[in-house]
Short mmCIF file of C-alpha atoms in Angstrom, two decimals:
data_model
loop_
_atom_site.label_atom_id
_atom_site.label_comp_id
_atom_site.label_asym_id
_atom_site.label_seq_id
_atom_site.Cartn_x
_atom_site.Cartn_y
_atom_site.Cartn_z
CA UNK U 11 -8.93 -5.74 23.14
CA UNK U 12 -9.11 -2.46 21.22
CA UNK U 13 -5.81 -1.29 19.81
CA UNK U 14 -4.07 2.00 19.12
CA UNK U 15 -3.40 2.12 15.39
CA UNK U 16 -1.44 4.76 13.45
CA UNK U 17 -1.96 5.02 9.69
CA UNK U 18 0.07 7.25 7.38
CA UNK U 19 -1.57 8.35 4.16
CA UNK U 20 -4.91 7.91 5.93
CA UNK U 21 -6.87 10.60 4.10
CA UNK U 22 -7.45 8.61 0.88
CA UNK U 23 -7.06 5.31 -0.93
CA UNK U 24 -5.76 2.26 0.91
CA UNK U 25 -5.04 4.24 4.08
CA UNK U 26 -8.59 5.59 4.20
CA UNK U 27 -10.16 2.17 3.59
CA UNK U 28 -7.90 0.63 6.23
CA UNK U 29 -8.89 3.29 8.77
CA UNK U 30 -12.54 2.36 8.24
CA UNK U 31 -11.82 -1.30 8.80
CA UNK U 32 -9.88 -0.74 12.01
CA UNK U 33 -12.68 1.55 13.19
CA UNK U 34 -15.24 -1.21 12.66
CA UNK U 35 -13.15 -3.33 15.03
CA UNK U 36 -13.41 -0.60 17.68
CA UNK U 37 -9.77 0.50 17.45
CA UNK U 38 -8.40 3.92 18.28
CA UNK U 39 -7.00 5.30 15.02
CA UNK U 40 -4.48 8.12 14.58
CA UNK U 41 -4.74 9.43 11.03
CA UNK U 42 -1.67 10.98 9.44
CA UNK U 43 -1.72 12.86 6.11
CA UNK U 44 -1.22 16.37 4.77
CA UNK U 45 -4.69 17.41 3.56
CA UNK U 46 -6.98 18.78 6.26
CA UNK U 47 -10.24 18.12 4.39
CA UNK U 48 -9.35 14.49 3.74
CA UNK U 49 -8.18 13.98 7.31
CA UNK U 50 -11.28 15.53 8.82
CA UNK U 51 -13.56 13.38 6.66
CA UNK U 52 -11.58 10.24 7.52
CA UNK U 53 -11.79 11.06 11.24
CA UNK U 54 -15.57 11.53 10.98
CA UNK U 55 -15.90 8.13 9.30
CA UNK U 56 -13.84 6.42 12.00
CA UNK U 57 -16.04 7.89 14.73
CA UNK U 58 -19.24 6.94 12.88
CA UNK U 59 -18.03 3.34 12.49
CA UNK U 60 -17.36 2.86 16.19
CA UNK U 61 -13.70 3.77 16.56
CA UNK U 62 -11.97 6.76 18.07
CA UNK U 63 -10.12 9.13 15.77
CA UNK U 64 -7.25 11.59 16.00
CA UNK U 65 -6.37 13.58 12.87
CA UNK U 66 -2.73 14.70 12.81
CA UNK U 67 -1.63 16.76 9.76
CA UNK U 68 1.78 15.28 8.91
CA UNK U 69 4.26 15.27 6.05
CA UNK U 70 5.93 11.88 6.46
CA UNK U 71 9.02 13.09 4.59
CA UNK U 72 9.86 15.15 7.70
CA UNK U 73 10.97 12.84 10.51
CA UNK U 74 10.33 15.55 13.09
CA UNK U 75 6.66 15.75 12.09
CA UNK U 76 6.37 11.96 12.22
CA UNK U 77 7.85 11.82 15.72
CA UNK U 78 5.50 14.57 16.87
CA UNK U 79 2.54 12.68 15.40
CA UNK U 80 3.58 9.50 17.22
CA UNK U 81 3.79 11.44 20.48
CA UNK U 82 0.32 12.90 19.86
CA UNK U 83 -1.13 9.44 19.16
CA UNK U 84 0.28 7.99 22.37
CA UNK U 85 -0.79 10.99 24.43
CA UNK U 86 -4.35 10.67 23.14
CA UNK U 87 -4.75 6.89 22.97
CA UNK U 88 -1.92 5.21 24.85
CA UNK U 89 0.88 2.93 23.59
CA UNK U 90 0.89 2.24 19.85
CA UNK U 91 0.00 -1.36 18.96
CA UNK U 92 -0.06 -1.16 15.15
CA UNK U 93 1.66 1.25 12.77
CA UNK U 94 0.66 1.09 9.08
CA UNK U 95 2.87 2.86 6.53
CA UNK U 96 0.88 3.74 3.41
CA UNK U 97 1.68 7.34 2.44
CA UNK U 98 3.30 7.83 -0.96
CA UNK U 99 3.45 10.10 -3.95
CA UNK U 100 4.68 9.61 -7.50
CA UNK U 101 5.44 11.11 -10.90
CA UNK U 102 4.21 9.46 -14.09
CA UNK U 103 6.83 10.23 -16.73
CA UNK U 104 9.87 8.77 -18.48
CA UNK U 105 12.88 9.09 -16.18
CA UNK U 106 14.55 11.66 -18.46
CA UNK U 107 11.53 13.96 -18.00
CA UNK U 108 11.42 13.88 -14.18
CA UNK U 109 13.05 16.92 -12.56
CA UNK U 110 15.71 16.01 -9.97
CA UNK U 111 13.83 17.76 -7.17
CA UNK U 112 10.63 15.88 -8.08
CA UNK U 113 12.47 12.55 -8.00
CA UNK U 114 13.92 13.48 -4.61
CA UNK U 115 10.44 14.34 -3.33
CA UNK U 116 8.97 10.98 -4.40
CA UNK U 117 11.86 9.19 -2.69
CA UNK U 118 11.49 11.29 0.47
CA UNK U 119 7.79 10.47 0.81
CA UNK U 120 7.48 6.98 -0.65
CA UNK U 121 10.67 5.53 0.81
CA UNK U 122 11.98 7.75 3.61
CA UNK U 123 8.41 8.25 4.81
CA UNK U 124 8.33 4.50 5.51
CA UNK U 125 11.73 4.74 7.22
CA UNK U 126 10.53 7.63 9.38
CA UNK U 127 7.30 5.86 10.30
CA UNK U 128 9.10 2.61 11.11
CA UNK U 129 11.65 4.44 13.27
CA UNK U 130 8.93 6.23 15.22
CA UNK U 131 7.00 3.01 15.72
CA UNK U 132 9.93 0.83 16.77
CA UNK U 133 11.34 3.39 19.19
CA UNK U 134 8.05 3.11 21.10
CA UNK U 135 7.34 -0.58 20.57
CA UNK U 136 10.72 -2.13 21.33
CA UNK U 137 10.94 -0.96 24.98
CA UNK U 138 7.56 -2.65 25.58
CA UNK U 139 8.49 -5.64 23.39
CA UNK U 140 5.10 -5.39 21.73
CA UNK U 141 3.70 -4.04 18.47
CA UNK U 142 3.39 -4.55 14.74
CA UNK U 143 4.51 -2.50 11.74
CA UNK U 144 2.70 -3.13 8.45
CA UNK U 145 4.37 -1.85 5.30
CA UNK U 146 2.05 -1.38 2.33
CA UNK U 147 4.21 -2.44 -0.58
CA UNK U 148 3.57 -3.16 -4.23
CA UNK U 149 4.18 -5.74 -6.89
CA UNK U 150 6.22 -2.93 -8.48
CA UNK U 151 8.67 -3.30 -5.62
CA UNK U 152 9.73 -6.59 -7.23
CA UNK U 153 9.01 -5.93 -10.90
CA UNK U 154 9.51 -2.37 -12.13
CA UNK U 155 7.57 -0.90 -15.02
CA UNK U 156 8.23 2.07 -17.32
CA UNK U 157 7.00 5.59 -16.50
CA UNK U 158 7.21 5.00 -12.73
CA UNK U 159 10.95 4.89 -12.05
CA UNK U 160 10.79 7.00 -8.87
CA UNK U 161 7.92 5.03 -7.35
CA UNK U 162 9.35 1.64 -8.32
CA UNK U 163 12.73 2.59 -6.90
CA UNK U 164 11.11 3.63 -3.63
CA UNK U 165 9.11 0.40 -3.35
CA UNK U 166 12.20 -1.70 -4.04
CA UNK U 167 13.96 0.25 -1.29
CA UNK U 168 11.10 -0.39 1.14
CA UNK U 169 11.46 -4.13 0.54
CA UNK U 170 15.20 -4.08 1.21
CA UNK U 171 14.89 -1.84 4.25
CA UNK U 172 12.13 -3.98 5.77
CA UNK U 173 14.08 -7.21 5.30
CA UNK U 174 17.05 -5.70 7.13
CA UNK U 175 14.93 -4.47 10.03
CA UNK U 176 13.10 -7.82 10.30
CA UNK U 177 16.36 -9.73 10.66
CA UNK U 178 17.56 -7.28 13.32
CA UNK U 179 14.38 -7.85 15.33
CA UNK U 180 14.84 -11.60 14.94
CA UNK U 181 18.45 -11.34 16.12
CA UNK U 182 17.28 -9.52 19.24
CA UNK U 183 14.53 -12.10 19.88
CA UNK U 184 12.07 -9.22 19.86
CA UNK U 185 8.33 -9.82 19.99
CA UNK U 186 7.82 -6.77 17.77
CA UNK U 187 6.82 -7.79 14.25
CA UNK U 188 7.19 -6.14 10.84
CA UNK U 189 5.50 -7.45 7.71
CA UNK U 190 4.84 -6.41 4.11
CA UNK U 191 1.61 -6.44 2.12
CA UNK U 192 2.38 -6.42 -1.60
CA UNK U 193 -0.42 -4.71 -3.52
CA UNK U 194 -1.73 -4.95 -7.10
CA UNK U 195 -3.24 -2.06 -9.05
CA UNK U 196 -5.80 -0.40 -6.77
CA UNK U 197 -8.58 2.07 -7.58
CA UNK U 198 -7.40 5.01 -5.47
CA UNK U 199 -7.53 8.79 -6.07
CA UNK U 200 -3.80 8.88 -6.85
CA UNK U 201 -4.47 8.73 -10.58
CA UNK U 202 -6.48 11.96 -10.43
CA UNK U 203 -3.89 13.90 -8.42
CA UNK U 204 -0.50 12.36 -9.22
CA UNK U 205 1.97 14.57 -11.10
CA UNK U 206 2.05 13.38 -14.69
CA UNK U 207 4.04 14.28 -17.80
CA UNK U 208 2.09 11.85 -19.98
CA UNK U 209 0.09 12.95 -23.04
CA UNK U 210 -3.00 11.10 -21.74
CA UNK U 211 -4.50 10.66 -18.27
CA UNK U 212 -2.80 8.00 -16.12
CA UNK U 213 -4.57 4.83 -15.08
CA UNK U 214 -3.79 1.67 -13.07
CA UNK U 215 -2.71 -1.36 -15.09
CA UNK U 216 -5.58 -3.90 -15.07
CA UNK U 217 -6.69 -5.98 -13.29
CA UNK U 218 -7.74 -3.31 -10.78
CA UNK U 219 -8.97 -3.94 -7.24
CA UNK U 220 -11.03 -1.79 -4.92
CA UNK U 221 -9.20 -0.30 -1.91
CA UNK U 222 -11.31 -2.40 0.45
CA UNK U 223 -9.55 -5.52 -0.90
CA UNK U 224 -6.24 -3.97 0.07
CA UNK U 225 -7.58 -2.83 3.44
CA UNK U 226 -8.73 -6.33 4.38
CA UNK U 227 -5.23 -7.61 3.66
CA UNK U 228 -3.70 -4.85 5.80
CA UNK U 229 -6.00 -5.64 8.72
CA UNK U 230 -5.23 -9.35 8.40
CA UNK U 231 -1.49 -8.70 8.32
CA UNK U 232 -1.79 -6.51 11.43
CA UNK U 233 -3.51 -9.37 13.24
CA UNK U 234 -1.19 -12.08 11.84
CA UNK U 235 2.23 -10.44 11.38
CA UNK U 236 4.28 -13.63 11.66
CA UNK U 237 4.51 -13.99 7.89
CA UNK U 238 7.24 -12.12 6.05
CA UNK U 239 4.82 -10.78 3.45
CA UNK U 240 1.38 -11.16 1.95
CA UNK U 241 0.47 -10.98 -1.75
CA UNK U 242 -2.80 -9.31 -2.70
CA UNK U 243 -4.40 -10.37 -5.98
CA UNK U 244 -3.49 -13.03 -8.49
CA UNK U 245 -1.84 -10.35 -10.63
CA UNK U 246 0.65 -9.59 -7.84
CA UNK U 247 1.55 -13.28 -7.53
CA UNK U 248 1.91 -13.62 -11.30
CA UNK U 249 4.03 -10.46 -11.56
CA UNK U 250 6.45 -11.40 -8.78
CA UNK U 251 6.80 -15.05 -9.75
CA UNK U 252 6.95 -14.23 -13.46
CA UNK U 253 9.82 -11.85 -12.83
CA UNK U 254 11.73 -14.61 -11.06
CA UNK U 255 11.55 -17.00 -14.01
CA UNK U 256 11.29 -14.74 -17.06
CA UNK U 257 12.61 -11.27 -16.22
CA UNK U 258 14.03 -10.67 -19.68
CA UNK U 259 10.76 -11.62 -21.34
CA UNK U 260 8.90 -9.24 -19.05
CA UNK U 261 11.35 -6.46 -19.95
CA UNK U 262 10.49 -6.81 -23.61
CA UNK U 263 6.76 -7.15 -22.93
CA UNK U 264 6.66 -4.03 -20.74
CA UNK U 265 8.77 -2.04 -23.16
CA UNK U 266 6.14 -2.80 -25.80
CA UNK U 267 2.95 -2.42 -23.73
CA UNK U 268 3.84 -0.49 -20.57
CA UNK U 269 3.25 3.00 -21.97
CA UNK U 270 -0.23 2.51 -23.39
CA UNK U 271 -1.47 0.31 -20.54
CA UNK U 272 -0.88 3.12 -18.04
CA UNK U 273 -2.84 5.75 -19.97
CA UNK U 274 -6.51 6.21 -20.74
CA UNK U 275 -7.84 7.50 -24.05
CA UNK U 276 -8.44 10.96 -22.55
CA UNK U 277 -6.03 13.77 -23.37
CA UNK U 278 -4.29 15.04 -20.25
CA UNK U 279 -5.10 18.45 -18.79
CA UNK U 280 -1.77 20.23 -18.43
CA UNK U 281 -3.22 22.58 -15.82
CA UNK U 282 -4.60 20.04 -13.38
CA UNK U 283 -3.29 20.30 -9.80
CA UNK U 284 -1.16 17.52 -8.32
CA UNK U 285 -0.20 16.55 -4.78
CA UNK U 286 3.54 16.09 -5.15
CA UNK U 287 4.50 19.14 -3.12
CA UNK U 288 1.16 20.30 -1.74
CA UNK U 289 -2.03 18.37 -0.86
CA UNK U 290 -5.04 18.79 -3.14
CA UNK U 291 -7.50 17.85 -0.39
CA UNK U 292 -6.64 20.72 1.95
CA UNK U 293 -9.65 23.00 1.49
CA UNK U 294 -13.24 22.33 2.49
CA UNK U 295 -15.09 20.31 -0.15
CA UNK U 296 -11.94 18.74 -1.60
CA UNK U 297 -12.07 15.35 0.15
CA UNK U 298 -11.44 12.54 -2.36
CA UNK U 299 -12.38 9.52 -0.22
CA UNK U 300 -10.97 6.05 -0.68
CA UNK U 301 -11.98 5.34 -4.29
CA UNK U 302 -10.59 6.65 -7.54
CA UNK U 303 -12.37 7.00 -10.85
CA UNK U 304 -12.30 3.36 -11.92
CA UNK U 305 -15.16 1.83 -9.92
CA UNK U 306 -16.73 0.29 -13.02
CA UNK U 307 -13.53 -1.64 -13.77
CA UNK U 308 -12.44 -2.65 -10.25
CA UNK U 309 -12.95 -5.98 -8.50
CA UNK U 310 -14.49 -5.87 -5.00
CA UNK U 311 -12.74 -9.06 -3.87
CA UNK U 312 -9.74 -11.26 -4.55
CA UNK U 313 -10.12 -15.01 -4.22
CA UNK U 314 -6.34 -15.40 -4.20
CA UNK U 315 -6.10 -13.09 -1.19
CA UNK U 316 -8.89 -14.96 0.57
CA UNK U 317 -7.03 -18.22 0.01
CA UNK U 318 -3.81 -16.67 1.31
CA UNK U 319 -5.57 -15.66 4.52
CA UNK U 320 -6.96 -19.19 4.95
CA UNK U 321 -4.24 -21.50 3.55
CA UNK U 322 -5.42 -24.76 5.09
CA UNK U 323 -9.01 -24.65 3.76
CA UNK U 324 -7.69 -23.44 0.43
CA UNK U 325 -5.20 -26.30 0.29
CA UNK U 326 -7.98 -28.75 1.13
CA UNK U 327 -10.08 -27.37 -1.71
CA UNK U 328 -7.16 -27.65 -4.13
CA UNK U 329 -6.43 -31.20 -3.06
CA UNK U 330 -10.08 -32.12 -3.41
CA UNK U 331 -10.27 -30.49 -6.82
CA UNK U 332 -7.13 -32.29 -7.94
CA UNK U 333 -8.55 -35.61 -6.72
CA UNK U 334 -11.81 -34.98 -8.54
CA UNK U 335 -9.98 -34.15 -11.76
CA UNK U 336 -7.84 -37.26 -11.39
CA UNK U 337 -10.89 -39.45 -10.84
CA UNK U 338 -12.61 -37.92 -13.87
CA UNK U 339 -9.57 -38.63 -16.01
CA UNK U 340 -9.43 -42.26 -14.83
CA UNK U 341 -13.12 -42.76 -15.57
CA UNK U 342 -12.71 -41.23 -19.01
CA UNK U 343 -9.84 -43.60 -19.78
CA UNK U 344 -11.84 -46.60 -18.65
#
């Protein structure tokens, strides 16, 4: 059965790639973002791929706009089945160089935007006792890195907020589900339009994955929301687990490497526009699409994520591999 899906941050990056994937499944997709050019292009792609599209210009930091967008989605497509929170913004800079109003803006979009989206979704899903909220998180919500204090703080807050809401739904024996998808570094346009105070252009910390890898995980989580969270990419697993067992070591490692690893060799253009307060894909011809500028360095698939989606076959493969290694060792000893 085709679903009504709402995606925030749908004009670019993970949100854009996810919209395409839901469209291929024949879903009705409400696209929320600020930039008109990006939204219009995303809506055209959804229609071309077999879905139905509704573009709703929305600043997720404003709860009134989010509620109005939810009403528009339901009026056009019927009850909301899936709500995907993706929209975010950030500032690349040492904390001491981030203006208070800029820090507030990142928090309002990247954290309170998730709160606003979740509130709008649950207020419509809970009376029907049906629906799923997918939060697009990050490995940086468990292990912070330098130069992204506002973003890391917001992603940590999303984790805590989501855990609280999940337990409330469980207490009420609700059939509504909420789940997290923890992302690695992804090749999205954010690195070309994020506000930056760095001397060189920002970049994702390798390994980098294409947004389609993230989108497949989002679509899977929407279809299988019983799990608390999904990890995308071996780097996400390593980061989260490594922080649990060696947080102090990671502190020292990131203090030494975290500045250079987030910058390219290119000197930054002080005059480049950024999307912190205003979209940079608002005018005709300014659509950025799903991909950023790191296609040549980005992986199109994640075997770890594939294994996470199919745990029983993956476990069988691991057991078989372990048995084969054990047999080889025994033969070698004989």
